[in-house]
Amino acid sequence: MLTCIHLGCGWKVHRIVLANVQTFSETSEARLLMVFGAKSLRIMRLCVDRSNNSSQPKVFFQHLWNVIHMKDWIVDAQWLWPKEELPGEFPTTRSSLRPNMKTPPTSIALGYAHNFVEVFDLPQNPFEIPREENPLLIDDSLSKFRLTYSVQSEEHCTVFCGRFHNNTLEDLWFVSGTVFCHALIWKVHQEEGVEAPVVKSLVGHEGILFGIRWSDDGKAVCTVSDDRTIRVWDITNPTTITHSTHFGHSARVWDCQIVGQYLISISEDASCRIWRNPLLSKLSEKDDMSDCLACWEGHEGKSAWSVAVSDHGVVATGGGDGGIHLWRLDSIVAGSTDAEQYTKDVDLPAITAYFPEAATNEKEFVRDFAIISETESVYATNTGYILLRNDTNDTWRTLYHSPIFKNYASLEASSCGRIAVAGCLGGKMAIVSTRSEFETLVADTVGGIKIQFVFVLSGTDKDNFRIVVFRANCTVGVFQLDISSQSQEARHRHLCELRLPNNNKAIHAAYYSARYNLTLLGSRDGTLLVYNMGELDTYDQAITLDSIIELRKCHGNESVSSVLMVTEEGEGIDGKDRIIAYSTGRDGSWTKYRFLGLPGGETIGSENDDKDHTDDEGDDDVDAMDHSGDDEDVVATSPEPRSRESTPGDHEGGTDIVLQKIFRSKITKGWLEQTFIMDGELLFLGFFNKKLFVYNESKHFEIFSMHSGAANRRRWRFLTNNARLEHTRLMFYSGYKIRSFSRQLTAGSGLFQSAKLQNNFHGREVRHLRFLNDAAPLVSGAPAPLVFASGGEDCRLRMFQYIPYKTKTSSTALRPLCNLKPHLGAAIRCLEWSHTDMPHTYLLFTGGAIESMRAWQVTLSIPNSYQVQQVEDFNGNMVPEQTPLSLGCLERAQCPHVSENLETRIMDLSVFTLPTQPCMHFIASVYSDAAIRVWLFDEVANSFVLAIDTSYHEKCILQVAHIQVEGGIMMLTAATDGKIAVWDLTSALDAFLVKYHLRTNKTVQPIRSFPGKNKAKVQKDFAQSLRSPLTELMIHQSGVNSLSARNMGHGIVMVASGGDDNALVVSQIQASWDSIGRAIKVKAARVIARDNFAHGSAIQAVAIINDYEIVSTSQDQMISLWSVDFTEIGGACLSKQESQFVHVPDPSTMDVLPSGNGQDRTVAIAGIGIQTFVVDGR
């Protein structure tokens, strides 16, 4: 970002209008622009100064005129020139088609919401005003503008949108979208005193019009509406108007531009769609959705609000999530995959061409096929032939023929395309060279059992391969193939048999790592198996191997569809390699794992290794003793087989291999079928609604999609060469035919290459935000990492790194670290952090709708090679830069439901630990049904246990907080009844812990590995009840929206609260600790200060930042700093020190982070967006 400007409190920017005139020189550049919103208008100049000889030019906005209050709501504005300077009619939509103006505009036209237009002369020539930075204009400049023309349309109505066409008053047209669902076209310039007649009326929409655009030549108009349609109107015919209708968006459409051969639309569904321009073909009255060429879905949440297109085909979209994305139109030319001309039928040649002896009634068709290169493919036919086709010139040749492959063949090719392997009903396989490097080998795979699937995997070098066959009796054989390039021979060897668990499930995925000599298998029931292939060379005959790791239900009960291993050299702890595995599943999710204990890799017991070995995921109803292979850290002692539950003692030998799950994400409601890494980017191939798609996980957007039928693994094949899919081949069955799609792009064509000018925040309202306090630096000399988590109505959990200070090379920023959608259909309303004993590892608890509460394990890390850099700030001081963080987030557990009402919500959380209870975290939670519960999350058992269950207030409880009073825990709750209740949790927690520690059958619960219904049962055996609060205070007239408590020492607790009644209240509780009876006693509780008019609307958040200051924010979009001055008689005076406008609409949450100097505080306010403030300490 080069520069930024705030237009003032309450300003809403609805549109920016650039003047088609620029002034240039060798060292400077300037551009005029108009900004309007509601009834306000500003005219500014954007100035660029390159005279300072630095790589970064000086960029600033110069304020020229400010019009605060026009007579009506502005729907459009236009720059105007004299007729003699702009002869003829010229288009105004695309700047590349406009004449290059050398003189500035002389007037402006404004279109208003009541369908009339006014024209004003500019006060002076903008070019004559010296360029200089000036402060924001506050005074109204309307008196300087001379009204020269005004006209009212003959249609007196309210309009929601409007657009001008042309840049002279004499040629000016206006099209307005009315509340009556139609658009009116009328010419602005009329005789004095005459209302402008409507020339054309565009009728057809079934909802209010939200946007209107002219075509470049003014011969067509595009309208969008509440009815989710786009309509393009041909207005050239003087008597009839034709239009086309386009469906596709799943919500209201906000805007659509006509750009050359495309329509570009944005919608409330947060997508940007590209359509064929119907003006280039004959318009049809038929409704059509097949003309949608692409759907770009980079934004999250509710809306893509704005779109702009450059002359070079770059599309910029801005969303309600605060993100700005760039896309390229030339990707549509290369990426259009729905058109019929891009796919071709693959027909076998006449059977007599390769099988002269075939009977006349011989049935011949393709049994299976494989892609071996960008131009070649291999086919197994029903008559037992294996054919190779050159797809460029449609020539065929026979590779092999045998009657054993008649009526059945399972075919697979190597990734390099050099060999193809076919399996038959009789258990034999043919190994065929597609490059004629050796004679075809026919091998018996043992047992004469039908070969169901074949996997051809790369081996130790380019001439070595591993062939894995899965037979119909659920057995797996592994064969080795060696090709001799000198003698044109090939040798195969039966290496081993891989014993499967006793579940009789098919194997759908296989991977061989030559570097670590491991084979990974994925089964139909969601099990991931790891086999150690070492020392096989010492055996003369094939042996049977057991799995060293068995990880069940990696994708629930759905199939593991692909497996992949990657080594990140030197990126692990202590400079060791980080060995990563990925799996995809037919539950639509992908999972990331980490191997520990492999040669050269990270070891067990490293500083970031998780010491707790808890189950990964299993059916919650499974018997407690049946946990073989269900651990989060699955441990195996190589090379012996493992079929037991791991324990901490397994790590002591240092020779184990551990597979640790570190991340999981669901990206589709359909299936994920394949994962691959290209150009350092993680890509996934999947199916949804019979459409194949390729998703770029590294950049979070869909890079390719195409209708391709079902997702059966034997009905499609896909091949590509890089992350941009420049050379892509797709083959699939469509009915009984094979369809082939091929795309060849040139380098630099920008295929669906997305860039982010600004990272996303949340797509909808943020409900809670919390900083991670007291995080330890990850490397010596670096500042402590500043991380916060946020959750909201979009059901997403996001985490960011906060970069707090500006330097000469960087500015205050938020770095996104994690973006998850765990609460499917449930908004996240509250979240709290808790520390663990593991270095740089923390727990995060989230709660929200549908009584959903989850525990997350968050681990911070940095590249091992990172060295702290000193950077210069704007004051010339050298400061350490913020460490670039990586973040791992794993869902540990989900809290069981107690209420039978699905509408019950968790309203707030407060988390604390007890010094005498390591690895135990207590979560005080309040519910919408007036329940108050305290849960224990046991890190070792990885489970939630109900510790305290009671109810009070008889209303929806909104807030909860806790304070430690010497050896006891005080809890405060507040509800919609305006009361604050004070509780002592000490005795109830003591009684609970006694019972809990007496339990001897603590079962380690599984890690949550896939979303779905929470089947965990509530453990109520140890739950305690609270009799009544110590005291209660009637504080507010209605709901208490925020609560903040601070221990002032000497038994004094200060409580600040804000409510729906706009009041800010400070209360004081005098308490004492009875160490003998282990109880908190309240001596007095009273209100000591109140401001009934603290804000102009309901207070949403308050925070006590020190013993004397409070900060608050409200729906009135103000943040206020308050001073609390205590009097000698025990009261206090509450006085406002400062107020500032918050540029975040609907602020709903706030958190305070202490700064490094111990005095300043960083305050973050979030709602629809986020804004940070720094409060100077006293």
PDB file of N, CA and C in Angstrom, residues 329-375:
ATOM      1  N   LEU A 329      -8.084 -11.836 -16.926  1.00  0.00           N
ATOM      2  CA  LEU A 329      -9.076 -12.275 -17.895  1.00  0.00           C
ATOM      3  C   LEU A 329      -8.492 -13.223 -18.922  1.00  0.00           C
ATOM      4  N   ASP A 330      -7.185 -13.132 -19.191  1.00  0.00           N
ATOM      5  CA  ASP A 330      -6.631 -14.030 -20.200  1.00  0.00           C
ATOM      6  C   ASP A 330      -6.669 -15.483 -19.731  1.00  0.00           C
ATOM      7  N   SER A 331      -6.881 -15.694 -18.429  1.00  0.00           N
ATOM      8  CA  SER A 331      -7.025 -17.074 -17.963  1.00  0.00           C
ATOM      9  C   SER A 331      -8.314 -17.699 -18.484  1.00  0.00           C
ATOM     10  N   ILE A 332      -9.313 -16.872 -18.810  1.00  0.00           N
ATOM     11  CA  ILE A 332     -10.575 -17.414 -19.299  1.00  0.00           C
ATOM     12  C   ILE A 332     -10.389 -18.001 -20.687  1.00  0.00           C
ATOM     13  N   VAL A 333      -9.596 -17.331 -21.509  1.00  0.00           N
ATOM     14  CA  VAL A 333      -9.361 -17.822 -22.867  1.00  0.00           C
ATOM     15  C   VAL A 333      -8.756 -19.214 -22.830  1.00  0.00           C
ATOM     16  N   ALA A 334      -7.795 -19.410 -21.903  1.00  0.00           N
ATOM     17  CA  ALA A 334      -7.123 -20.699 -21.815  1.00  0.00           C
ATOM     18  C   ALA A 334      -7.873 -21.689 -20.948  1.00  0.00           C
ATOM     19  N   GLY A 335      -8.673 -21.186 -20.038  1.00  0.00           N
ATOM     20  CA  GLY A 335      -9.259 -22.065 -19.033  1.00  0.00           C
ATOM     21  C   GLY A 335     -10.701 -22.417 -19.256  1.00  0.00           C
ATOM     22  N   SER A 336     -11.293 -22.034 -20.387  1.00  0.00           N
ATOM     23  CA  SER A 336     -12.685 -22.377 -20.632  1.00  0.00           C
ATOM     24  C   SER A 336     -12.780 -23.863 -20.914  1.00  0.00           C
ATOM     25  N   THR A 337     -13.391 -24.612 -20.012  1.00  0.00           N
ATOM     26  CA  THR A 337     -13.405 -26.071 -20.116  1.00  0.00           C
ATOM     27  C   THR A 337     -14.783 -26.640 -20.385  1.00  0.00           C
ATOM     28  N   ASP A 338     -15.801 -25.820 -20.392  1.00  0.00           N
ATOM     29  CA  ASP A 338     -17.148 -26.346 -20.584  1.00  0.00           C
ATOM     30  C   ASP A 338     -17.552 -26.383 -22.062  1.00  0.00           C
ATOM     31  N   ALA A 339     -16.798 -25.663 -22.896  1.00  0.00           N
ATOM     32  CA  ALA A 339     -17.163 -25.614 -24.306  1.00  0.00           C
ATOM     33  C   ALA A 339     -16.922 -26.980 -24.961  1.00  0.00           C
ATOM     34  N   GLU A 340     -17.789 -27.363 -25.868  1.00  0.00           N
ATOM     35  CA  GLU A 340     -17.725 -28.676 -26.494  1.00  0.00           C
ATOM     36  C   GLU A 340     -16.448 -28.847 -27.298  1.00  0.00           C
ATOM     37  N   GLN A 341     -15.919 -27.752 -27.876  1.00  0.00           N
ATOM     38  CA  GLN A 341     -14.762 -27.898 -28.733  1.00  0.00           C
ATOM     39  C   GLN A 341     -13.492 -28.252 -27.975  1.00  0.00           C
ATOM     40  N   TYR A 342     -13.505 -28.159 -26.668  1.00  0.00           N
ATOM     41  CA  TYR A 342     -12.302 -28.466 -25.897  1.00  0.00           C
ATOM     42  C   TYR A 342     -12.220 -29.937 -25.500  1.00  0.00           C
ATOM     43  N   THR A 343     -13.265 -30.695 -25.707  1.00  0.00           N
ATOM     44  CA  THR A 343     -13.246 -32.126 -25.400  1.00  0.00           C
ATOM     45  C   THR A 343     -13.572 -32.911 -26.669  1.00  0.00           C
ATOM     46  N   LYS A 344     -12.950 -34.085 -26.772  1.00  0.00           N
ATOM     47  CA  LYS A 344     -13.151 -34.925 -27.941  1.00  0.00           C
ATOM     48  C   LYS A 344     -13.443 -36.354 -27.497  1.00  0.00           C
ATOM     49  N   ASP A 345     -14.209 -37.059 -28.320  1.00  0.00           N
ATOM     50  CA  ASP A 345     -14.450 -38.474 -28.076  1.00  0.00           C
ATOM     51  C   ASP A 345     -13.226 -39.281 -28.496  1.00  0.00           C
ATOM     52  N   VAL A 346     -12.914 -40.303 -27.714  1.00  0.00           N
ATOM     53  CA  VAL A 346     -11.848 -41.233 -28.075  1.00  0.00           C
ATOM     54  C   VAL A 346     -12.507 -42.504 -28.575  1.00  0.00           C
ATOM     55  N   ASP A 347     -12.359 -42.781 -29.866  1.00  0.00           N
ATOM     56  CA  ASP A 347     -12.950 -43.971 -30.486  1.00  0.00           C
ATOM     57  C   ASP A 347     -11.846 -44.932 -30.884  1.00  0.00           C
ATOM     58  N   LEU A 348     -12.026 -46.189 -30.528  1.00  0.00           N
ATOM     59  CA  LEU A 348     -11.075 -47.203 -30.962  1.00  0.00           C
ATOM     60  C   LEU A 348     -11.075 -47.311 -32.484  1.00  0.00           C
ATOM     61  N   PRO A 349      -9.925 -47.639 -33.053  1.00  0.00           N
ATOM     62  CA  PRO A 349      -9.935 -47.870 -34.506  1.00  0.00           C
ATOM     63  C   PRO A 349     -10.733 -49.134 -34.830  1.00  0.00           C
ATOM     64  N   ALA A 350     -10.961 -49.344 -36.091  1.00  0.00           N
ATOM     65  CA  ALA A 350     -11.666 -50.567 -36.489  1.00  0.00           C
ATOM     66  C   ALA A 350     -10.925 -51.775 -35.936  1.00  0.00           C
ATOM     67  N   ILE A 351     -11.661 -52.749 -35.381  1.00  0.00           N
ATOM     68  CA  ILE A 351     -11.030 -53.871 -34.694  1.00  0.00           C
ATOM     69  C   ILE A 351     -10.135 -54.670 -35.624  1.00  0.00           C
ATOM     70  N   THR A 352     -10.464 -54.686 -36.893  1.00  0.00           N
ATOM     71  CA  THR A 352      -9.638 -55.439 -37.837  1.00  0.00           C
ATOM     72  C   THR A 352      -8.291 -54.786 -38.065  1.00  0.00           C
ATOM     73  N   ALA A 353      -8.137 -53.514 -37.685  1.00  0.00           N
ATOM     74  CA  ALA A 353      -6.853 -52.840 -37.860  1.00  0.00           C
ATOM     75  C   ALA A 353      -5.787 -53.417 -36.955  1.00  0.00           C
ATOM     76  N   TYR A 354      -6.166 -53.974 -35.806  1.00  0.00           N
ATOM     77  CA  TYR A 354      -5.193 -54.569 -34.897  1.00  0.00           C
ATOM     78  C   TYR A 354      -5.526 -56.019 -34.541  1.00  0.00           C
ATOM     79  N   PHE A 355      -6.714 -56.496 -34.908  1.00  0.00           N
ATOM     80  CA  PHE A 355      -7.136 -57.865 -34.604  1.00  0.00           C
ATOM     81  C   PHE A 355      -7.835 -58.429 -35.848  1.00  0.00           C
ATOM     82  N   PRO A 356      -7.025 -58.814 -36.838  1.00  0.00           N
ATOM     83  CA  PRO A 356      -7.618 -59.259 -38.110  1.00  0.00           C
ATOM     84  C   PRO A 356      -8.505 -60.478 -37.961  1.00  0.00           C
ATOM     85  N   GLU A 357      -8.236 -61.340 -36.955  1.00  0.00           N
ATOM     86  CA  GLU A 357      -9.010 -62.567 -36.814  1.00  0.00           C
ATOM     87  C   GLU A 357     -10.306 -62.369 -36.045  1.00  0.00           C
ATOM     88  N   ALA A 358     -10.633 -61.140 -35.700  1.00  0.00           N
ATOM     89  CA  ALA A 358     -11.815 -60.892 -34.883  1.00  0.00           C
ATOM     90  C   ALA A 358     -13.078 -61.330 -35.597  1.00  0.00           C
ATOM     91  N   ALA A 359     -13.996 -61.906 -34.828  1.00  0.00           N
ATOM     92  CA  ALA A 359     -15.281 -62.294 -35.391  1.00  0.00           C
ATOM     93  C   ALA A 359     -16.104 -61.047 -35.699  1.00  0.00           C
ATOM     94  N   THR A 360     -17.025 -61.203 -36.607  1.00  0.00           N
ATOM     95  CA  THR A 360     -17.816 -60.047 -37.026  1.00  0.00           C
ATOM     96  C   THR A 360     -18.690 -59.514 -35.907  1.00  0.00           C
ATOM     97  N   ASN A 361     -19.064 -60.403 -34.984  1.00  0.00           N
ATOM     98  CA  ASN A 361     -19.915 -59.974 -33.867  1.00  0.00           C
ATOM     99  C   ASN A 361     -19.119 -59.752 -32.588  1.00  0.00           C
ATOM    100  N   GLU A 362     -17.810 -59.623 -32.702  1.00  0.00           N
ATOM    101  CA  GLU A 362     -16.963 -59.420 -31.530  1.00  0.00           C
ATOM    102  C   GLU A 362     -17.275 -58.071 -30.886  1.00  0.00           C
ATOM    103  N   LYS A 363     -17.517 -58.131 -29.582  1.00  0.00           N
ATOM    104  CA  LYS A 363     -17.768 -56.888 -28.846  1.00  0.00           C
ATOM    105  C   LYS A 363     -16.437 -56.279 -28.419  1.00  0.00           C
ATOM    106  N   GLU A 364     -16.170 -55.079 -28.843  1.00  0.00           N
ATOM    107  CA  GLU A 364     -14.896 -54.432 -28.520  1.00  0.00           C
ATOM    108  C   GLU A 364     -15.145 -53.043 -27.950  1.00  0.00           C
ATOM    109  N   PHE A 365     -14.541 -52.807 -26.824  1.00  0.00           N
ATOM    110  CA  PHE A 365     -14.620 -51.494 -26.174  1.00  0.00           C
ATOM    111  C   PHE A 365     -13.474 -51.402 -25.179  1.00  0.00           C
ATOM    112  N   VAL A 366     -13.317 -50.246 -24.606  1.00  0.00           N
ATOM    113  CA  VAL A 366     -12.212 -49.999 -23.682  1.00  0.00           C
ATOM    114  C   VAL A 366     -12.600 -50.471 -22.292  1.00  0.00           C
ATOM    115  N   ARG A 367     -11.754 -51.330 -21.717  1.00  0.00           N
ATOM    116  CA  ARG A 367     -11.947 -51.788 -20.347  1.00  0.00           C
ATOM    117  C   ARG A 367     -11.344 -50.816 -19.333  1.00  0.00           C
ATOM    118  N   ASP A 368     -10.170 -50.328 -19.644  1.00  0.00           N
ATOM    119  CA  ASP A 368      -9.477 -49.379 -18.744  1.00  0.00           C
ATOM    120  C   ASP A 368      -8.500 -48.580 -19.578  1.00  0.00           C
ATOM    121  N   PHE A 369      -8.041 -47.463 -19.032  1.00  0.00           N
ATOM    122  CA  PHE A 369      -7.135 -46.590 -19.786  1.00  0.00           C
ATOM    123  C   PHE A 369      -6.233 -45.843 -18.816  1.00  0.00           C
ATOM    124  N   ALA A 370      -5.170 -45.255 -19.347  1.00  0.00           N
ATOM    125  CA  ALA A 370      -4.231 -44.469 -18.542  1.00  0.00           C
ATOM    126  C   ALA A 370      -3.566 -43.436 -19.433  1.00  0.00           C
ATOM    127  N   ILE A 371      -3.242 -42.286 -18.850  1.00  0.00           N
ATOM    128  CA  ILE A 371      -2.515 -41.227 -19.555  1.00  0.00           C
ATOM    129  C   ILE A 371      -1.034 -41.393 -19.245  1.00  0.00           C
ATOM    130  N   ILE A 372      -0.186 -41.412 -20.286  1.00  0.00           N
ATOM    131  CA  ILE A 372       1.249 -41.585 -20.045  1.00  0.00           C
ATOM    132  C   ILE A 372       2.052 -40.340 -20.396  1.00  0.00           C
ATOM    133  N   SER A 373       1.481 -39.396 -21.132  1.00  0.00           N
ATOM    134  CA  SER A 373       2.185 -38.153 -21.444  1.00  0.00           C
ATOM    135  C   SER A 373       1.168 -37.128 -21.903  1.00  0.00           C
ATOM    136  N   GLU A 374       1.668 -35.966 -22.301  1.00  0.00           N
ATOM    137  CA  GLU A 374       0.778 -34.902 -22.756  1.00  0.00           C
ATOM    138  C   GLU A 374       0.102 -35.246 -24.075  1.00  0.00           C
ATOM    139  N   THR A 375       0.686 -36.203 -24.823  1.00  0.00           N
ATOM    140  CA  THR A 375       0.149 -36.516 -26.155  1.00  0.00           C
ATOM    141  C   THR A 375      -0.167 -37.995 -26.344  1.00  0.00           C
TER     142      THR A 375
END
